[in-house]
Short mmCIF file of C-alpha atoms (C1' of nucleotides) in Angstrom, two decimals:
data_model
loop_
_atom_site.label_atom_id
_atom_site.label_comp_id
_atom_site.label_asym_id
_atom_site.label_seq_id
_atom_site.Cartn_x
_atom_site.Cartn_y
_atom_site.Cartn_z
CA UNK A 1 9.95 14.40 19.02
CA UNK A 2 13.74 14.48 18.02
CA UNK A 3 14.23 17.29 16.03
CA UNK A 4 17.88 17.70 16.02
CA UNK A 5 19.68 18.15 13.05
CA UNK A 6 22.99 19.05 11.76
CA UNK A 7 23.77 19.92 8.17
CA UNK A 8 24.52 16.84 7.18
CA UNK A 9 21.72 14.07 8.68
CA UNK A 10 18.62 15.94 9.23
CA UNK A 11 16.24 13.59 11.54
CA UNK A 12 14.71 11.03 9.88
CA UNK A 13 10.48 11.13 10.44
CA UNK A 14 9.86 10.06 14.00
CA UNK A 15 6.21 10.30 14.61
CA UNK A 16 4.00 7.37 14.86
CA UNK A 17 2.74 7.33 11.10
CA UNK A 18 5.96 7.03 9.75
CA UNK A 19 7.26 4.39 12.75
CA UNK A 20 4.14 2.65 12.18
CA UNK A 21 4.49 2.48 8.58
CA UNK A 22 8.11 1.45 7.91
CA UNK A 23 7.20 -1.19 10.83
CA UNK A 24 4.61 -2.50 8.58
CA UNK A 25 6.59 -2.77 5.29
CA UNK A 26 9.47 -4.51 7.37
CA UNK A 27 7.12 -6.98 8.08
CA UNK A 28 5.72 -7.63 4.84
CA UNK A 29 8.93 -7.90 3.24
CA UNK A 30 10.38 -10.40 5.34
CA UNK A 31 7.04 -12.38 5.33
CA UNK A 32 7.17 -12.61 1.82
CA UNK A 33 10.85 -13.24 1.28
CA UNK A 34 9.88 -16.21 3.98
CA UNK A 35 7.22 -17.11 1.98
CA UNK A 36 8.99 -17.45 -1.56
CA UNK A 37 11.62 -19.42 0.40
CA UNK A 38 9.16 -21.71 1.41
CA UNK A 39 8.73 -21.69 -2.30
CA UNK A 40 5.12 -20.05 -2.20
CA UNK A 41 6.19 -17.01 -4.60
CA UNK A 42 2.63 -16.42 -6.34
CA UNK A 43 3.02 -14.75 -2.69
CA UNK A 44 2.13 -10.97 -2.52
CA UNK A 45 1.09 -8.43 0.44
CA UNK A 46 -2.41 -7.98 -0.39
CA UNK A 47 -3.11 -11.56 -1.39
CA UNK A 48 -2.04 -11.89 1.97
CA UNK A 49 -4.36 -9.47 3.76
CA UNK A 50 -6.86 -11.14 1.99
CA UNK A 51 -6.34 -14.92 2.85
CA UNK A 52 -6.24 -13.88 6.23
CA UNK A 53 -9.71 -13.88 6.26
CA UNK A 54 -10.65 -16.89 4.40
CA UNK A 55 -10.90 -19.51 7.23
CA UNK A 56 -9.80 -23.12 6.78
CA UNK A 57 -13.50 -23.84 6.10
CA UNK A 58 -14.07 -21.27 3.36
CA UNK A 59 -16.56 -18.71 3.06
CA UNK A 60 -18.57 -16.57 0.97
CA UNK A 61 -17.13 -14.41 -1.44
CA UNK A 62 -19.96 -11.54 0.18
CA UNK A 63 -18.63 -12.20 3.37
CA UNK A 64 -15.05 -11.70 2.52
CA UNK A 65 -15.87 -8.34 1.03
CA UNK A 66 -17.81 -7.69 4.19
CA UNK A 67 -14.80 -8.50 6.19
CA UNK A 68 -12.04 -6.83 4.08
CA UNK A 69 -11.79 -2.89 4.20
CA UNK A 70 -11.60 -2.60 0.30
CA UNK A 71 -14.47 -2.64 -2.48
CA UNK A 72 -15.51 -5.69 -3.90
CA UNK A 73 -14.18 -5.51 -7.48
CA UNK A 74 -10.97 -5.20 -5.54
CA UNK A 75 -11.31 -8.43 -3.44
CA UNK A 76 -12.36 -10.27 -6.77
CA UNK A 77 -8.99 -9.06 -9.12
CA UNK A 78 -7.34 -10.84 -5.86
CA UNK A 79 -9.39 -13.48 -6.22
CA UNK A 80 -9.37 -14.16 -9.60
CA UNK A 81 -5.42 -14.35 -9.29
CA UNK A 82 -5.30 -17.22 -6.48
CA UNK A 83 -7.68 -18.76 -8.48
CA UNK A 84 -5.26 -18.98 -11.29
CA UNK A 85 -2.24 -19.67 -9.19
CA UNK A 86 -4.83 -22.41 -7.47
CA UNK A 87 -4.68 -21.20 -4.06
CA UNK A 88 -8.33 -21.34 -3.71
CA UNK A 89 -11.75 -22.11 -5.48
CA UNK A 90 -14.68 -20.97 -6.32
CA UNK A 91 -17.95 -23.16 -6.10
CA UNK A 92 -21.42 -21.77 -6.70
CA UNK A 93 -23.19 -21.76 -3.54
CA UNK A 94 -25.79 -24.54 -3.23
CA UNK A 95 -28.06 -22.36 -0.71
CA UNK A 96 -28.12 -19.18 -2.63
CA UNK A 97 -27.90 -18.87 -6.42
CA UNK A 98 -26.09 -15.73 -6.98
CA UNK A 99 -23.43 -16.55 -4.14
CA UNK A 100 -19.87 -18.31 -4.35
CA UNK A 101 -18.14 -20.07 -2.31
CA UNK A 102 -14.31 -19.65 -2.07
CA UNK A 103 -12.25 -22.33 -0.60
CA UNK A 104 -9.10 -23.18 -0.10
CA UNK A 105 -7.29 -25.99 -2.26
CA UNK A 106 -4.70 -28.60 -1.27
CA UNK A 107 -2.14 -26.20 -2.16
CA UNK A 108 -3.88 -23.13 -0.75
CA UNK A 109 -4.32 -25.08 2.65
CA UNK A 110 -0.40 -26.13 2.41
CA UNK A 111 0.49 -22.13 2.01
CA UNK A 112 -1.38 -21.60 4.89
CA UNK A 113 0.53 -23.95 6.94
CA UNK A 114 3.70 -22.27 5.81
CA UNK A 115 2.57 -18.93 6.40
CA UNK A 116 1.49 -19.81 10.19
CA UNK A 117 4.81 -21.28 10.71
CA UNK A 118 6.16 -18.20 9.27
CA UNK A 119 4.38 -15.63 11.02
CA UNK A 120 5.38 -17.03 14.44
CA UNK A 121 9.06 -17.37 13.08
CA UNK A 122 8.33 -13.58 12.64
CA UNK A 123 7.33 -13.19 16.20
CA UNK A 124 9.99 -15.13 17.68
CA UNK A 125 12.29 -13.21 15.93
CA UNK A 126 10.58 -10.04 17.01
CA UNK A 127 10.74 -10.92 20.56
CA UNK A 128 14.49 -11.78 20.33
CA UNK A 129 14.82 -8.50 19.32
CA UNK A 130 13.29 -6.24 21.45
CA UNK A 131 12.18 -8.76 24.47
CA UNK A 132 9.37 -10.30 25.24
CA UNK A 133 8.04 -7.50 27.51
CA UNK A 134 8.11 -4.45 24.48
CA UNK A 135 6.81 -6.85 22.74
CA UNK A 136 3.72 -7.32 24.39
CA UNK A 137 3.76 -4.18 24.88
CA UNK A 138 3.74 -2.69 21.04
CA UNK A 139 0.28 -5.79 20.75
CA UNK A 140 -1.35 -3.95 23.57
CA UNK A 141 -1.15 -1.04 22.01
CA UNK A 142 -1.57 -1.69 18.89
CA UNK A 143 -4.63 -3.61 19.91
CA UNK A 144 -5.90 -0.85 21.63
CA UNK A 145 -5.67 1.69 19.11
CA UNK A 146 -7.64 -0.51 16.87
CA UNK A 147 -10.39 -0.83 19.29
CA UNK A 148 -10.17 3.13 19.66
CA UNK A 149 -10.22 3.96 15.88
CA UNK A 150 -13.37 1.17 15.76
CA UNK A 151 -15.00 3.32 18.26
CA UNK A 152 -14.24 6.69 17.35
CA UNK A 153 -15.55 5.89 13.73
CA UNK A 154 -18.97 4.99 14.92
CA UNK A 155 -19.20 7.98 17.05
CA UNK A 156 -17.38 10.10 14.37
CA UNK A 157 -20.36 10.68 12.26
CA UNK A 158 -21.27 14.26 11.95
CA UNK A 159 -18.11 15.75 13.32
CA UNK A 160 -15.93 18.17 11.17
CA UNK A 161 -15.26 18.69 8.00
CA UNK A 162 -16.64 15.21 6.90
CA UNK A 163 -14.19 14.22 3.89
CA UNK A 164 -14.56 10.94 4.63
CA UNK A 165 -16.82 8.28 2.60
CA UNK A 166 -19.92 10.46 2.41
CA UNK A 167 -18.67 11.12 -1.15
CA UNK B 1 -24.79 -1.12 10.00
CA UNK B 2 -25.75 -4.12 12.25
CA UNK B 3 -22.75 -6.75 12.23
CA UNK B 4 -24.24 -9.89 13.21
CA UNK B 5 -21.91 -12.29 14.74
CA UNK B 6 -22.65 -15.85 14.20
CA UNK B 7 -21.22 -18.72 15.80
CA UNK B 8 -19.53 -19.44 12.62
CA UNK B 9 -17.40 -16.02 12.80
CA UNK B 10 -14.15 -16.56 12.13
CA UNK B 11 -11.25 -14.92 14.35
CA UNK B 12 -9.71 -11.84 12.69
CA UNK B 13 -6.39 -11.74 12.04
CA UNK B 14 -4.22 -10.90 15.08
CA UNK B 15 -0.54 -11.02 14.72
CA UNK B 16 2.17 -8.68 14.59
CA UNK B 17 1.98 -7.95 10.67
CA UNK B 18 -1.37 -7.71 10.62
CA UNK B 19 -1.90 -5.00 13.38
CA UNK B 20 0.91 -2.62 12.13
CA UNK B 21 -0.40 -2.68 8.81
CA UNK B 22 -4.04 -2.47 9.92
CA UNK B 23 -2.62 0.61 12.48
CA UNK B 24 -0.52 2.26 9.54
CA UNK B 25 -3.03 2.20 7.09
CA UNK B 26 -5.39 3.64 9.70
CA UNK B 27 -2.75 6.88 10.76
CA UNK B 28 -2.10 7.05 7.14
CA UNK B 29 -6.32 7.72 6.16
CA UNK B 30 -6.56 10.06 8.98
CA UNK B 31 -3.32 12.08 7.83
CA UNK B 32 -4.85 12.04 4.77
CA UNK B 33 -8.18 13.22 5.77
CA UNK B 34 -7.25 15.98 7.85
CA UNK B 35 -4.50 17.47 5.25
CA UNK B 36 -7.58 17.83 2.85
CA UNK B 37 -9.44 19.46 5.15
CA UNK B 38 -6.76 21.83 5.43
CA UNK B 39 -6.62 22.62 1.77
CA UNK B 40 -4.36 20.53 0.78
CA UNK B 41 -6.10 18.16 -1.56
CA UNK B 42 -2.94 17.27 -3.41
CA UNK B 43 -1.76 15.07 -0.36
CA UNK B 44 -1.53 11.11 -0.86
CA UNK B 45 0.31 9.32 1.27
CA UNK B 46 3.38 8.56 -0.98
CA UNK B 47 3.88 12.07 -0.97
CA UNK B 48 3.78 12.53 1.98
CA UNK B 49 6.24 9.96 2.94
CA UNK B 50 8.70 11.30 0.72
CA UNK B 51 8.34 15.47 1.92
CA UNK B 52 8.93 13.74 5.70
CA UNK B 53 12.48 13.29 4.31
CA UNK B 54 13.11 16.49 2.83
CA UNK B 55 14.35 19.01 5.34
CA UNK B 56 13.23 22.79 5.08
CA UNK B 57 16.47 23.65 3.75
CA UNK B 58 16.05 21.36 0.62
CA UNK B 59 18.09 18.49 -0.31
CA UNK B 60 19.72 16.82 -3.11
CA UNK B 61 17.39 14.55 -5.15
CA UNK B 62 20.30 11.55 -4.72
CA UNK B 63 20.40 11.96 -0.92
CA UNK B 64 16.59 11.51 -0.75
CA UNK B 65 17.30 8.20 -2.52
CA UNK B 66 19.43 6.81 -0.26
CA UNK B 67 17.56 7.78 2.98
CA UNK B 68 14.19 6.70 1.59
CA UNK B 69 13.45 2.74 0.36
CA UNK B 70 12.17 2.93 -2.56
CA UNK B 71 13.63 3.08 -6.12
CA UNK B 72 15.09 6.81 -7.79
CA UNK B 73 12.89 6.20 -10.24
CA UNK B 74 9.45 6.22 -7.53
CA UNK B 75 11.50 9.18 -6.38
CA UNK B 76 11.61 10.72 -9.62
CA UNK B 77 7.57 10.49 -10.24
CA UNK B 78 6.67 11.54 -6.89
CA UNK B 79 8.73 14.48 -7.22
CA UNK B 80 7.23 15.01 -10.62
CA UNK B 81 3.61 15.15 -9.43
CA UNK B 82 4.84 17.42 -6.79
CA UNK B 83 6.41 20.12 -8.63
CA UNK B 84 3.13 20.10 -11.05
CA UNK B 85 1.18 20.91 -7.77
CA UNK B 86 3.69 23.54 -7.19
CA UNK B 87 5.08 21.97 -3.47
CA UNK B 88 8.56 21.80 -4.38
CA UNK B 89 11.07 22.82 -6.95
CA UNK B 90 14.05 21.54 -8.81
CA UNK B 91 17.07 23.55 -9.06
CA UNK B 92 20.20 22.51 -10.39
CA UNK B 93 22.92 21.88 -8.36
CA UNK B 94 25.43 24.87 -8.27
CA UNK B 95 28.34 22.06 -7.10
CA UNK B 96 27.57 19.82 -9.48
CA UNK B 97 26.40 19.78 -12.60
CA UNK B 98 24.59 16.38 -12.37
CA UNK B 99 22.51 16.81 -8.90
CA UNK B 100 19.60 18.76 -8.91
CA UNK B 101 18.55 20.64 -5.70
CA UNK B 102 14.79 19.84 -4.02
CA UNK B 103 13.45 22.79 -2.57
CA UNK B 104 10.31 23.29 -1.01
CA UNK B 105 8.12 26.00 -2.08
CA UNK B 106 6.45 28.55 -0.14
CA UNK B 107 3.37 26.94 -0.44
CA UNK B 108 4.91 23.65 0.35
CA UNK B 109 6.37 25.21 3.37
CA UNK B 110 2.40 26.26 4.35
CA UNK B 111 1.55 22.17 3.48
CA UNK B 112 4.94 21.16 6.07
CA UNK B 113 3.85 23.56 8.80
CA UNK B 114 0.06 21.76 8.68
CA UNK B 115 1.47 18.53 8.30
CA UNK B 116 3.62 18.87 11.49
CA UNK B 117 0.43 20.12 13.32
CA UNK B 118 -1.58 17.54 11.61
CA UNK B 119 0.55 14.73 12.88
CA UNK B 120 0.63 16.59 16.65
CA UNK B 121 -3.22 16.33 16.43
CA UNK B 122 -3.41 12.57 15.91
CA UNK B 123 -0.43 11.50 18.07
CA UNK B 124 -2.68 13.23 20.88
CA UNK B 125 -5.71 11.71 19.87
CA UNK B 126 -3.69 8.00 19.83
CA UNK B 127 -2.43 9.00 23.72
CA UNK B 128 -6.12 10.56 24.66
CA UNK B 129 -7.37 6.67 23.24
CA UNK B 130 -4.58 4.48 24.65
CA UNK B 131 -3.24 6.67 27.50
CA UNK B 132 0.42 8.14 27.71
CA UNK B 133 2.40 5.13 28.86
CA UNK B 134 0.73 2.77 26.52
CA UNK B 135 1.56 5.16 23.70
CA UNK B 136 5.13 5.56 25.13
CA UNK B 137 5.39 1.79 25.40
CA UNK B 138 4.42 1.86 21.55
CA UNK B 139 6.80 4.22 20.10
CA UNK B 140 9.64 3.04 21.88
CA UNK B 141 8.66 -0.66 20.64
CA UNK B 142 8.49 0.69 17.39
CA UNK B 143 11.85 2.17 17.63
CA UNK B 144 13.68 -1.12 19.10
CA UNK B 145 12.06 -2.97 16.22
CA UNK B 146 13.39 -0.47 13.42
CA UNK B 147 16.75 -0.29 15.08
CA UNK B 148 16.78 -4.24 15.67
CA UNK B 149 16.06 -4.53 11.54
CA UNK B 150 18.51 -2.41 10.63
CA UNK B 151 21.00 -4.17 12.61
CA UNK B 152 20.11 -7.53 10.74
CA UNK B 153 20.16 -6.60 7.54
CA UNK B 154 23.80 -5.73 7.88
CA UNK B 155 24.19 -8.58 9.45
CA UNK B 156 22.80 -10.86 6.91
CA UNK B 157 24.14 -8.69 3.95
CA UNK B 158 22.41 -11.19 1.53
CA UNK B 159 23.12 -11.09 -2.29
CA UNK B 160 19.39 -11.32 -3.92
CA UNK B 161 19.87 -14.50 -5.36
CA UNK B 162 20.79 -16.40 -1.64
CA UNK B 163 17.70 -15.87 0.19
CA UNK B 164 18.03 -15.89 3.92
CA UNK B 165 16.00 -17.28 6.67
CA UNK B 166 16.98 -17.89 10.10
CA UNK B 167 16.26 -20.74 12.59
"C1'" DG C 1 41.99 12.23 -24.12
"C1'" DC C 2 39.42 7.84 -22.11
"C1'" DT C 3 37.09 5.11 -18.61
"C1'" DT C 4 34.28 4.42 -14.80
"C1'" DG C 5 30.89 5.72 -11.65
"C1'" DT C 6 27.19 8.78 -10.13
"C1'" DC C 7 22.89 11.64 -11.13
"C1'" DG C 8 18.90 12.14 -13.12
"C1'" DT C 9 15.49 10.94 -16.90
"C1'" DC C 10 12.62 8.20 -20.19
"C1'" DA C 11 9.95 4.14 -21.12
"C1'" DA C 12 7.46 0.19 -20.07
"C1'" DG C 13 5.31 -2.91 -16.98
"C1'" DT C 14 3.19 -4.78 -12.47
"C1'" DA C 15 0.46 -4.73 -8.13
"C1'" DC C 16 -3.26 -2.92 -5.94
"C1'" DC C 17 -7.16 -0.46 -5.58
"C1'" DT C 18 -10.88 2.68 -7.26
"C1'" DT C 19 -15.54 4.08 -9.52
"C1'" DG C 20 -19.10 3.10 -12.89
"C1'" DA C 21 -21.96 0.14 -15.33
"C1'" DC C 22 -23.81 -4.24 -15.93
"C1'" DT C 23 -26.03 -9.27 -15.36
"C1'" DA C 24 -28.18 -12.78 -12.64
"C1'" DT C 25 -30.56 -14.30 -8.86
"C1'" DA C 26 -33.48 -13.81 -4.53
"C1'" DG C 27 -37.37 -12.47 -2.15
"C1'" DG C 28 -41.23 -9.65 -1.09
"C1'" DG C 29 -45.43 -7.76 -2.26
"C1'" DA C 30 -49.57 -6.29 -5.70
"C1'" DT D 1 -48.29 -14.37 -11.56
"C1'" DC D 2 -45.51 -10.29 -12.67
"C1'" DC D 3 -43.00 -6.48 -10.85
"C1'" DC D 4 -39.85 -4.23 -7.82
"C1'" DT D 5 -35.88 -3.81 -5.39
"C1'" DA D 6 -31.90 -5.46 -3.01
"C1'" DT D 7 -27.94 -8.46 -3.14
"C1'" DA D 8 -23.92 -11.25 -5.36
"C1'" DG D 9 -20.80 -11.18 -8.51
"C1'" DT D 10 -18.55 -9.61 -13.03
"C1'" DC D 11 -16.59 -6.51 -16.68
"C1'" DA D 12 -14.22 -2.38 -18.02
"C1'" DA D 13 -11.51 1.55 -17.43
"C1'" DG D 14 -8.49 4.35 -14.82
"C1'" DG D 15 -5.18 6.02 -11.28
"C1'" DT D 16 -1.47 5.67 -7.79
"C1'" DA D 17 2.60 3.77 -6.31
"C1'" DC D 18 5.82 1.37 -7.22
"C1'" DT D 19 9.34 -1.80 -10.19
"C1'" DT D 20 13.29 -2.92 -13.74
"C1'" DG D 21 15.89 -1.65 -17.82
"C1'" DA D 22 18.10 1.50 -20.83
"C1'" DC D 23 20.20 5.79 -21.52
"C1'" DG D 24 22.26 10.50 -21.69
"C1'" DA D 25 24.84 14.07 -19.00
"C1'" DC D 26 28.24 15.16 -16.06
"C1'" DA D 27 32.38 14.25 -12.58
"C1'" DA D 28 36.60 12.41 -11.32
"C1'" DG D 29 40.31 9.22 -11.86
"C1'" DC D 30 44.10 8.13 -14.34
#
DNA sequence: GCTTGTCGTCAAGTACCTTGACTATAGGGA
DNA sequence: TCCCTATAGTCAAGGTACTTGACGACAAGC
């Protein structure tokens, strides 16, 4: 890891937590600035995460929470903003009582679009910038990692000093 | 927990912004996790974003504005909650009147010293899940990008109120 | 002196997420 | 049938991590 300072500059953080981090935020911001240019500015990083998941079909709200990594209430306050901005819907679900059904609307389904055509402007951009090979590169490893934290969860339990959800 | 997959199983996200995040967010819990078990329970990850800027000789509070992204105000109530848990201190600035001088404490030091091995821990456990070149491959991806950002947000230069977007 | 710019603080508000407590419905026994 | 429990979603309160705006204290230039 660099560690060389002088007086004046001392390193800036150059592990992987703090690359992967300010990697992350780039993103975002320049997603949403994209996005409010496309003039979707009810646009925000989390509502983001969230429609991710929604396919173009809708789904249950259940299976969103299922889906998402956050607690329920949380996926609802989310929710319950689209629904005001009109992003999506929510329709009682015919085969199950307590259930919803979130979907998106004509508007919702137009962000979508935008935020596709976005993303890959994102990519393309990404590519220019560091070439197509460290590109695929940085997905293959990010990919991988993912698969490795997946499976090093389910085998985690009962190792250490378990802080984790056990609360 | 069984996951069943249906037919009707959506794909997951997969593109660029969605793996860093989902990759930061996971470094970032594990960081977490494993400064608590150390002892240091007052560790979030805002905090700890902000001590990777401060250098063990202390800073000025106005240089850690500049060098990290967020407003002097964030700065102001990280700093806040962290002298109340005692990591750093504020002195005033010998050279000038109106700077204040961010100094760690000793038992801020003690948090810096497990940080550093904290973060050695997980970037071994990333190239023990990945392997070395892929982790390599990573980082220096990582880097590119950063540099690559940096270079276009001089180049663009943009005055808030004339958003840009490319191509 | 006065003005202008920087440094830090105070106040208020927003986005995102949490836990706790609750209602309504579903579905399986007894 | 009535009860029991699990699931789906909601309501309320709170906390962290930010934001913008306003402001007072000091520095440095005339």
């Amino acid at each position: 890891m660099v560690k060389e300072l002088d007086e004046k500059t001392e390193a800036l953080p150059d592990h992987v937590g703090w690359r992967l981090w300010q990697a992350s935020r780039a993103w975002q911001v320049e997603f949403a600035a994209a996005m409010r240019v496309a003039g979707h500015d009810w646009f925000t990083e989390a509502r983001a995460g969230l429609l991710g998941h929604i396919g173009r079909s809708g789904m249950r709200q259940s299976a969103l929470i299922e889906r998402s990594a956050i607690s329920k209430q949380a996926i609802q306050q989310l929710l319950d903003g689209l629904e005001a901005e009109g992003i999506v819907e929510r329709l009682p679900d015919p085969q199950d009582g307590r259930g919803k059904l979130v979907r998106y609307t004509r508007k919702g389904l137009d962000a979508l679009r935008d935020g596709d055509r976005v993303k890959m402007e994102i990519e393309r951009g990404y590519i220019g910038r560091i070439g197509e090979e460290r590109f695929t590169a940085l997905m293959s490893a990010l990919r991988a990692l993912a698969a490795g934290q997946a499976a090093a969860m389910d085998e985690d339990a009962g190792a250490e000093g378990e802080v984790v959800e056990s609360k």
